[in-house]
Short mmCIF file of C-alpha atoms in Angstrom, two decimals:
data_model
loop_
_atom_site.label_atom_id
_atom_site.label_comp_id
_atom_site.label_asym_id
_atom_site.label_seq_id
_atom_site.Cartn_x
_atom_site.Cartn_y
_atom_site.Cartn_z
CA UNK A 1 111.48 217.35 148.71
CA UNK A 2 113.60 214.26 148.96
CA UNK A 3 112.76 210.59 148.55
CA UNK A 4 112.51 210.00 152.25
CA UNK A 5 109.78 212.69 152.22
CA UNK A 6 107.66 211.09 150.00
CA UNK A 7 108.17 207.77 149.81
CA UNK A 8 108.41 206.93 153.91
CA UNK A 9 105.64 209.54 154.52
CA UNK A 10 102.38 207.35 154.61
CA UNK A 11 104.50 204.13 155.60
CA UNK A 12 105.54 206.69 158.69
CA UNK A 13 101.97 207.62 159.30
CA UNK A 14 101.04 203.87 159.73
CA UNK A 15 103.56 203.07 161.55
CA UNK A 16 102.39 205.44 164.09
CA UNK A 17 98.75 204.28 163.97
CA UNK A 18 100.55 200.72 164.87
CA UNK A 19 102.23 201.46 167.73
CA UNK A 20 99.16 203.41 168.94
CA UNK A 21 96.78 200.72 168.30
CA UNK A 22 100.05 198.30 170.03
CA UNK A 23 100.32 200.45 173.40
CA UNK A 24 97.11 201.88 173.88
CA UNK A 25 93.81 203.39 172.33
CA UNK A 26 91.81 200.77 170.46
CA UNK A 27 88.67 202.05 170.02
CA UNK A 28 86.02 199.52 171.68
CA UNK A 29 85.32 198.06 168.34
CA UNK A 30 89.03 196.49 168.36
CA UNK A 31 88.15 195.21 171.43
CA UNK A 32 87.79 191.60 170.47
CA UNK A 33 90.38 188.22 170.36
CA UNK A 34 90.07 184.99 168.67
CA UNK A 35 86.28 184.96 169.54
CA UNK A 36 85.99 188.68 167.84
CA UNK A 37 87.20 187.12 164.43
CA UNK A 38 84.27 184.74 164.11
CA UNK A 39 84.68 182.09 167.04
CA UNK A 40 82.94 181.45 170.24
CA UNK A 41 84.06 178.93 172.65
CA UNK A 42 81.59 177.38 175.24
CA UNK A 43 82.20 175.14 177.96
CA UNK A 44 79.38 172.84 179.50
CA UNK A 45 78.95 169.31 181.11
CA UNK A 46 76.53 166.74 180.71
CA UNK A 47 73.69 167.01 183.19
CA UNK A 48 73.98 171.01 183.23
CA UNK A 49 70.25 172.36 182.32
CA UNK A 50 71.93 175.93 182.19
CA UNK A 51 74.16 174.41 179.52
CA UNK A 52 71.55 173.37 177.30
CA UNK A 53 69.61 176.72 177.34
CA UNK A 54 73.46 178.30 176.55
CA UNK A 55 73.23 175.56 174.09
CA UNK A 56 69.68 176.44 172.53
CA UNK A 57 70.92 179.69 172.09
CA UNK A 58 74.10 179.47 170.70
CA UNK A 59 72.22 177.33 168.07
CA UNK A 60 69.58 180.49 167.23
CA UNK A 61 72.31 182.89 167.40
CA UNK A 62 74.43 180.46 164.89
CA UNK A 63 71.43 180.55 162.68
CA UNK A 64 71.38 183.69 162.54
CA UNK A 65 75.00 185.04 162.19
CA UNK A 66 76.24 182.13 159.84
CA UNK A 67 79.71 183.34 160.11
CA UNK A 68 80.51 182.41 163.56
CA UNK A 69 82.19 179.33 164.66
CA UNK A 70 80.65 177.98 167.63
CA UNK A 71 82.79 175.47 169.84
CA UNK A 72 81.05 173.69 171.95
CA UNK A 73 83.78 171.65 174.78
CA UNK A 74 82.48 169.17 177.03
CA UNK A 75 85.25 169.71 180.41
CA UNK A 76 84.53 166.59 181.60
CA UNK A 77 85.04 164.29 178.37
CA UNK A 78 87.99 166.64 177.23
CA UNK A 79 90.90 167.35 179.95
CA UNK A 80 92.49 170.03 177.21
CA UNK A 81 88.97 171.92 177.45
CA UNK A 82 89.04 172.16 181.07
CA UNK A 83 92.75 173.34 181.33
CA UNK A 84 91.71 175.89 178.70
CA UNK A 85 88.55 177.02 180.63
CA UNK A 86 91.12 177.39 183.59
CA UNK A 87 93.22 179.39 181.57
CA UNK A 88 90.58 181.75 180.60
CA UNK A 89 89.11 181.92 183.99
CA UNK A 90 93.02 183.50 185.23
CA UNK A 91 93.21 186.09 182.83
CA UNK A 92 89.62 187.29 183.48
CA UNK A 93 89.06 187.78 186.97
CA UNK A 94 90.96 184.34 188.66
CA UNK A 95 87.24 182.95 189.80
CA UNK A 96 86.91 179.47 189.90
CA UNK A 97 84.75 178.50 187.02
CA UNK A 98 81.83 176.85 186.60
CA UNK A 99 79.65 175.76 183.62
CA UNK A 100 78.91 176.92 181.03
CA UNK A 101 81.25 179.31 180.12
CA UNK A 102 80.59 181.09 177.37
CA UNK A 103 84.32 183.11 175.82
CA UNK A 104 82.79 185.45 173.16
CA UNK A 105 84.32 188.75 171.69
CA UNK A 106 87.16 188.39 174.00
CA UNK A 107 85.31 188.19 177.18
CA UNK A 108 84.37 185.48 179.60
CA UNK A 109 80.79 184.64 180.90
CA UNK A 110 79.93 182.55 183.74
CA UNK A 111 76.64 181.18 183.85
CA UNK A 112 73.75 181.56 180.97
CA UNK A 113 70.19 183.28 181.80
CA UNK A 114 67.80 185.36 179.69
CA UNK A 115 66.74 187.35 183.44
CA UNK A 116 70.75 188.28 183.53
CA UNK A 117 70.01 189.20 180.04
CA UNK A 118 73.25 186.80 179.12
CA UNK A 119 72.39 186.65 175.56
CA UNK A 120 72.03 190.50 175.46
CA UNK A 121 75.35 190.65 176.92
CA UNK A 122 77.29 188.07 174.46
CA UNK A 123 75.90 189.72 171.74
CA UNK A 124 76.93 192.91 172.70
CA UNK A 125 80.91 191.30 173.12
CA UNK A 126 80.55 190.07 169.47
CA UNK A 127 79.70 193.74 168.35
CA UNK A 128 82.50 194.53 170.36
CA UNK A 129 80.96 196.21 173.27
CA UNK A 130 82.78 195.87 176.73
CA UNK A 131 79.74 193.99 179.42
CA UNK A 132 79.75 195.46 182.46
CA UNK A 133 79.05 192.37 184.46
CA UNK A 134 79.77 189.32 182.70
CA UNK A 135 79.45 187.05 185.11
CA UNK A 136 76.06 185.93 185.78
CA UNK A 137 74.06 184.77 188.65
CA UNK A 138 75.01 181.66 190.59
CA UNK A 139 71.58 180.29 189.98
CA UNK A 140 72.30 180.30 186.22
CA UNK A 141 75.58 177.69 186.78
CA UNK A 142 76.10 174.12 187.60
CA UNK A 143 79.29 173.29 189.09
CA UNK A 144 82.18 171.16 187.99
CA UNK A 145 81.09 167.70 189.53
CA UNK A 146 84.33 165.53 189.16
CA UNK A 147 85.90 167.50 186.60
CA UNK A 148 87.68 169.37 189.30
CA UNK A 149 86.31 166.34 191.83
CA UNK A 150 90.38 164.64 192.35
CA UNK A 151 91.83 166.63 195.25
CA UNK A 152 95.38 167.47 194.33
CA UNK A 153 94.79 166.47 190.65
CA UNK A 154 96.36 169.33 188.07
CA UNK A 155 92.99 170.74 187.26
CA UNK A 156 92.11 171.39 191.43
CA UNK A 157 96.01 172.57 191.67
CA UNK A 158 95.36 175.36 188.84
CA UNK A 159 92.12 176.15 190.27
CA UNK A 160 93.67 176.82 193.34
CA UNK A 161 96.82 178.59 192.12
CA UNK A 162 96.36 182.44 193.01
CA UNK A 163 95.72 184.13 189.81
CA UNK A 164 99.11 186.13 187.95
CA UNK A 165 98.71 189.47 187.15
CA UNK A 166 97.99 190.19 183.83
CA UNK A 167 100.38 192.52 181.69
CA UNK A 168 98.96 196.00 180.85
CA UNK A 169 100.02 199.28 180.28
CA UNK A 170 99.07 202.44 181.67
CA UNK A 171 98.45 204.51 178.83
CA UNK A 172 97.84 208.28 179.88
CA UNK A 173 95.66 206.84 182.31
CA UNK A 174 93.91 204.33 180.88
CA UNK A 175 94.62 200.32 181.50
CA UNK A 176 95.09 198.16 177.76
CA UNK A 177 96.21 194.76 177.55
CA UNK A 178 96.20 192.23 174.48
CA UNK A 179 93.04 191.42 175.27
CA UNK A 180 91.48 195.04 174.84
CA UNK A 181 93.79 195.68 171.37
CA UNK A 182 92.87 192.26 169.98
CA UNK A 183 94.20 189.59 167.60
CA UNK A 184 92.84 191.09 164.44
CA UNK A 185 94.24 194.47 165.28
CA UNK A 186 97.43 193.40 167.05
CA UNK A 187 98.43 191.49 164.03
CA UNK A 188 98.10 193.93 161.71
CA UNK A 189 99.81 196.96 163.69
CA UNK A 190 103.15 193.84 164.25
CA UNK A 191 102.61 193.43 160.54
CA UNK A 192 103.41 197.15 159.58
CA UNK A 193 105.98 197.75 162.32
CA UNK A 194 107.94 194.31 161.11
CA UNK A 195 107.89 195.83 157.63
CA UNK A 196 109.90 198.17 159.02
CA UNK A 197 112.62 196.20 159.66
CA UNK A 198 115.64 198.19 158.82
CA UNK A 199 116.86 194.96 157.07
CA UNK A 200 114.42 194.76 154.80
CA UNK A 201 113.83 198.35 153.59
CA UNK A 202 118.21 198.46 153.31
CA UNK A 203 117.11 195.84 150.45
CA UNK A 204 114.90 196.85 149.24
CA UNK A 205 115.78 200.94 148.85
CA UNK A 206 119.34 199.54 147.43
CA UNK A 207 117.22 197.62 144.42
CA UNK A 208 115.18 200.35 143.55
CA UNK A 209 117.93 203.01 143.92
CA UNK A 210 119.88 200.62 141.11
CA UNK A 211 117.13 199.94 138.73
CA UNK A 212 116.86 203.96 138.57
CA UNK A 213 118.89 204.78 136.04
CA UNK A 214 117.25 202.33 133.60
CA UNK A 215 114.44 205.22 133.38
CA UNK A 216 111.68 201.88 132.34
CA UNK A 217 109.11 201.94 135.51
CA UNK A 218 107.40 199.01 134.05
CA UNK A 219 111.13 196.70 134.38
CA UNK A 220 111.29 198.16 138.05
CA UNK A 221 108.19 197.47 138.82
CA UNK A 222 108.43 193.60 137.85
CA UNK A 223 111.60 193.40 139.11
CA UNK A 224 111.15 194.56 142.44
CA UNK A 225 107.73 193.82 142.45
CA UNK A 226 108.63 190.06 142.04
CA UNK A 227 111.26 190.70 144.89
CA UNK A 228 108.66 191.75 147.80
CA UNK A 229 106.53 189.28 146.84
CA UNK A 230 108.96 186.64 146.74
CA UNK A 231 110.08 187.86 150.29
CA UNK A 232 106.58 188.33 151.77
CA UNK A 233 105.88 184.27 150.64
CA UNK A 234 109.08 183.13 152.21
CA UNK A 235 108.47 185.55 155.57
CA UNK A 236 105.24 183.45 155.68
CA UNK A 237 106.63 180.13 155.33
CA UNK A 238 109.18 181.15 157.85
CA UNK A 239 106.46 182.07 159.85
CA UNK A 240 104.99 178.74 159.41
CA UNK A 241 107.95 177.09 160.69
CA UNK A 242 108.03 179.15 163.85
CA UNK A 243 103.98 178.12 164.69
CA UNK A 244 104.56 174.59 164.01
CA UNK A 245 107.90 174.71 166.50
CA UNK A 246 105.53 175.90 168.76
CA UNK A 247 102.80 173.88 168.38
CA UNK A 248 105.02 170.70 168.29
CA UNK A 249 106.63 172.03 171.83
CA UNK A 250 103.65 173.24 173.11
CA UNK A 251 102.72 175.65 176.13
CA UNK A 252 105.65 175.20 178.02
CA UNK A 253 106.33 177.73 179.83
CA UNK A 254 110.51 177.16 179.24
CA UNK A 255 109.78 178.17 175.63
CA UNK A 256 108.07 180.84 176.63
CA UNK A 257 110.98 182.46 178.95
CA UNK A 258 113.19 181.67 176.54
CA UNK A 259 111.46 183.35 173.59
CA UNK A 260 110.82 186.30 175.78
CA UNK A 261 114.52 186.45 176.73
CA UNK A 262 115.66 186.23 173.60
CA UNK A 263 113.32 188.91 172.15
CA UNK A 264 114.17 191.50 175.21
CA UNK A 265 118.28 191.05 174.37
CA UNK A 266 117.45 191.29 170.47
CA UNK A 267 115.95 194.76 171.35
CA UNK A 268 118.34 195.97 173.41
CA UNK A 269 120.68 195.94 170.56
CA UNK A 270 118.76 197.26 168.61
CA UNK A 271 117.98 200.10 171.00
CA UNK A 272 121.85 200.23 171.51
CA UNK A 273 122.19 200.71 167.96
CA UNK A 274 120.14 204.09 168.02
CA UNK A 275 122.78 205.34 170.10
CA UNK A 276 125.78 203.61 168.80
CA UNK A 277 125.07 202.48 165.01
CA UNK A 278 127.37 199.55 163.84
CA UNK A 279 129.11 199.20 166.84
CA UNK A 280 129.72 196.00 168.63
CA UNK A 281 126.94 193.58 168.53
CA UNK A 282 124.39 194.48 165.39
CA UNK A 283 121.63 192.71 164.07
CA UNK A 284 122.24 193.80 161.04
CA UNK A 285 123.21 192.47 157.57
CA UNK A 286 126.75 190.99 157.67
CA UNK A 287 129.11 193.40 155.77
CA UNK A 288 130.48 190.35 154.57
CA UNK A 289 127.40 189.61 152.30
CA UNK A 290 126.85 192.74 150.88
CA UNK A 291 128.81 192.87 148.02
CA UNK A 292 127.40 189.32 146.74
CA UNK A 293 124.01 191.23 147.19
CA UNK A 294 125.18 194.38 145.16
CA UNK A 295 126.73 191.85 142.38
CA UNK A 296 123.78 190.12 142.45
CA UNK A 297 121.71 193.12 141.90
CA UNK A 298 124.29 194.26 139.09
CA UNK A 299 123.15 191.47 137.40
CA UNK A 300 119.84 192.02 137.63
CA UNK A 301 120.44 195.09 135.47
CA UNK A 302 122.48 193.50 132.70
CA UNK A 303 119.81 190.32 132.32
CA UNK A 304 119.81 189.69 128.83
CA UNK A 305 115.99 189.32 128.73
CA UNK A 306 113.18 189.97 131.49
CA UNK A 307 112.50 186.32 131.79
CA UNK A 308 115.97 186.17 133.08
CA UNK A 309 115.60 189.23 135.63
CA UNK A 310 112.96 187.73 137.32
CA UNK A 311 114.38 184.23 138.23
CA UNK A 312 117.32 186.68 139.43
CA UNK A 313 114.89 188.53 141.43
CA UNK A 314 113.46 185.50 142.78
CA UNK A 315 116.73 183.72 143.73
CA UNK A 316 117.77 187.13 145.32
CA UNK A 317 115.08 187.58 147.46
CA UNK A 318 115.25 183.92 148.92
CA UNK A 319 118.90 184.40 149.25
CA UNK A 320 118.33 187.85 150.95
CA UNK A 321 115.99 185.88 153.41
CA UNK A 322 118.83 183.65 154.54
CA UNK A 323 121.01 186.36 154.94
CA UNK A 324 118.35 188.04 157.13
CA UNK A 325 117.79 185.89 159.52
CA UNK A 326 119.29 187.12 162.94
CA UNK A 327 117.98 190.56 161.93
CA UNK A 328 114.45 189.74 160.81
CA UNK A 329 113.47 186.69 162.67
CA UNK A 330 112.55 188.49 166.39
CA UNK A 331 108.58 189.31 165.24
CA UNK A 332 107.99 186.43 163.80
CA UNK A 333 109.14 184.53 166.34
CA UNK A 334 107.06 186.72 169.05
CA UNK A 335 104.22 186.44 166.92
CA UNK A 336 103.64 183.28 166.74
CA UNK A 337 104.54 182.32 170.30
CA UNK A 338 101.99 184.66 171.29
CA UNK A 339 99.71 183.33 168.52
CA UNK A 340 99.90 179.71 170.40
CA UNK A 341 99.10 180.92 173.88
CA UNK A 342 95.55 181.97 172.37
CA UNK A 343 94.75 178.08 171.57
CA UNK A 344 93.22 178.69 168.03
CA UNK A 345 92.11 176.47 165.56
CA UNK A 346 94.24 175.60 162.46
CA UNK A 347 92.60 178.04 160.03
CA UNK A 348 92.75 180.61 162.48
CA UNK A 349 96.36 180.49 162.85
CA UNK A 350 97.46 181.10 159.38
CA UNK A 351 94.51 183.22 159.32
CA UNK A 352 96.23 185.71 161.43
CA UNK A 353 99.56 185.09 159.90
CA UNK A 354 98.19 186.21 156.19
CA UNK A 355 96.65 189.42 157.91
CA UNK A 356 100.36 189.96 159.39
CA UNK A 357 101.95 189.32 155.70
CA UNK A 358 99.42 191.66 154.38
CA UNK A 359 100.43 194.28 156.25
CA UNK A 360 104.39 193.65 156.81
CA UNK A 361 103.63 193.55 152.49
CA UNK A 362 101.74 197.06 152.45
CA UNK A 363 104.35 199.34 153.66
CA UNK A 364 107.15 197.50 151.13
CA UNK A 365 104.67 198.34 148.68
CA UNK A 366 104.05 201.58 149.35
CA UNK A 367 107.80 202.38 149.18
CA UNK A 368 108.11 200.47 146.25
CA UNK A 369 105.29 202.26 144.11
CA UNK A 370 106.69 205.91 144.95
CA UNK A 371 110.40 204.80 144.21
CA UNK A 372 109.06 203.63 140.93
CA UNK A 373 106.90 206.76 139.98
CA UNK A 374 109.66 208.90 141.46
CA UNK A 375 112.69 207.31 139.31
CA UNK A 376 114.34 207.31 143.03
CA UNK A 377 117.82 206.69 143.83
CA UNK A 378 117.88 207.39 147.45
CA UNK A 379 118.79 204.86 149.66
CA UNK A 380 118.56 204.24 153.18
CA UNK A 381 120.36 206.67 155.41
CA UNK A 382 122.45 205.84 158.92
CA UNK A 383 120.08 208.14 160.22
CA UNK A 384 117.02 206.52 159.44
CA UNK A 385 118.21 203.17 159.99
CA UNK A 386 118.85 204.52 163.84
CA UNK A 387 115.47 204.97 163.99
CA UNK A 388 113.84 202.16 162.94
CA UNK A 389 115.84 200.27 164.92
CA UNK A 390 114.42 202.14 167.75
CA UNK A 391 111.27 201.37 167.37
CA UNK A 392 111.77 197.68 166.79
CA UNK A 393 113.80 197.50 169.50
CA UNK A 394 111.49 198.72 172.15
CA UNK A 395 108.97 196.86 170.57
CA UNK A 396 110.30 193.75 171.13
CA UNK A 397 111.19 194.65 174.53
CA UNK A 398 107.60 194.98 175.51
CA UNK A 399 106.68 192.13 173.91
CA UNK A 400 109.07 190.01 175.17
CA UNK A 401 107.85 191.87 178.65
CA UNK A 402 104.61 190.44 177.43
CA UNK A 403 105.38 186.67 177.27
CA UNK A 404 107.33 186.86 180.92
CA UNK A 405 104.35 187.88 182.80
CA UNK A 406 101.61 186.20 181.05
CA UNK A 407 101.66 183.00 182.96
#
């Protein structure tokens, strides 16, 4: 049995789970967004006696599930909590909202009452149950009052916009958007498909199939062990930088289009590339720079003393980033963007990026430890590269898909 066989055969098996978990059936636990991973956001207004009960409840049920982060936004002494409660109020059912608004386990309620069983209902969403009606009765909401009083104003112009269609896919019959995969699960399933990147594993596959012939597991093993984890810090400061772009821009929707458009050409070619490897436009590793990588690797083997290997390894890997850019640099950059739309706090953000370097890491890790225990010297094949590119590329296509029609 070759090297492929073995060494790609549990990597292939996740990456299989991630794009089912990407295009379709996440089980109704999965169901869940930034609320689902310990936040719930609630919109009231001064005056609003449906707010405080919301309110005296959200306090018990923060008492009693310590874990949970529990936002509470004003919409009238905060203009960036009412454009957010318009937001959420578009991509779950266009209503106009009222107050309070309750966006737990990835759902949205209107209106807080114990006889509409509302607290039954948000704690079902945090347990990651779909509600069947979350929108409560209209004598369990106050209205806006002259949050949305200006006629004309932005707020009154978004209200009245008709609500977009969200994006979804039909999977075998059955409707799943972002919001029914979640953040949790969406960023790990990106995470393993990125560590796919035929980049990457071209590297990485080269190093081990070089340090080989040394027959010492425990050299390879720091060696390229120091490499991936070099990598997988620099992927996440590179991720970083992407989020703060972002954030600094903010939700324009220009930087959205233009992320979107970028990401749907960068996987085309890549999808061209399963059909016609190498030629014309590749994002690929420049032919140009790969024999400084193989000298560079060379020298790896001849380091006079391990100390020496590893600052080799190190430098490599940062200089192997560099080199990867155009190829590697279409997930991350989708990521994030689509990180930002969700409006997260600061620890939630990198919180999601460290799930997605765990899991763009596991894969590289996996290959890594049966390369090692194998002695392998395979390397990656035309063949195989085709097909990871395929993935990645249609990938990227429906994300990019993604980011046009979420408006």
């Amino acid at each position: 049995m070759n090297f492929l066989n073995r060494a790609l055969r549990a990597p292939l098996a996740l990456l299989l789970l991630a794009l089912a978990v990407l295009l379709a059936a996440a089980a109704p636990a999965s169901a869940q967004t930034a609320a689902a991973a310990g936040t719930i956001e609630v919109f009231v207004r001064e005056g609003c006696p449906h707010c405080a009960k919301a309110e005296e409840f959200l306090a018990q049920l923060g008492r009693e599930q310590p874990q949970l982060q529990i936002v509470i936004r004003d919409v009238q002494q905060e203009p960036a909590a009412m454009q957010r409660l318009l937001e959420l109020a578009r991509t779950h059912g266009g209503a106009l909202p009222r107050v309070p608004a309750i966006y737990a386990g990835g759902q949205l309620f209107i209106g807080y009452s114990e006889q509409a069983r509302t607290d039954r209902m948000i704690r079902a969403a945090l347990a990651g149950e779909r509600a069947a009606t979350p929108h409560a009765a209209g004598e369990s909401t106050c209205d806006l009052e002259e949050a949305l009083a200006c006629p004309g104003g932005p707020a009154m112009a978004a209200a009245e916009a008709p609500p977009p269609e969200p994006f979804e896919v039909d999977f075998f019959g059955r409707v799943i958007t972002l919001d029914d995969i979640g953040l949790p699960a969406f960023s790990l399933a990106l995470g393993l498909l990125d560590g796919f990147n035929p980049c990457s594993m071209w590297v990485l596959l080269l190093m081990i199939s070089m340090l080989a012939p040394l027959n010492d597991r425990r050299r390879m093993l720091a060696i390229a062990g120091t490499f991936v984890l070099i990598q997988g810090i620099a992927y996440f400061v590179f991720m970083a930088a992407w989020l703060n772009l972002f954030l600094l821009i903010g939700l324009s929707r220009a930087s959205q289009l233009a992320i979107a458009a970028i990401a749907i050409v960068a996987g085309l070619i890549n999808v061209k590339d399963f059909f016609a490897f190498g030629r014309g436009i590749s994002l690929s590793i420049p032919d140009r720079a790969k024999p400084g990588i193989y000298s560079r690797m060379r020298g790896l083997l001849h380091a006079p003393t391990m100390t020496a290997a590893i600052v080799g390894a190190v430098i490599l890997a940062l200089l192997v980033q560099v080199v990867e850019f155009l190829c590697t640099s279409g997930f991350p950059a989708l990521f994030t963007k689509i990180l930002t739309t969700y409006q997260l706090e600061t620890s939630a953000y990198y919180g999601y990026m460290l799930l997605y370097i765990g899991a763009y890491m596991f894969d590289d890790l996996i290959v890594l430890g049966t390369g090692v225990a194998l002695l392998s010297r395979h390397r990656l094949q035309e063949r195989e590269g085709r097909w990871l590119k395929l993935v990645s590329g249609v990938v990227m296509i429906g994300l990019g898909a993604y980011l046009v029609m979420d408006t």
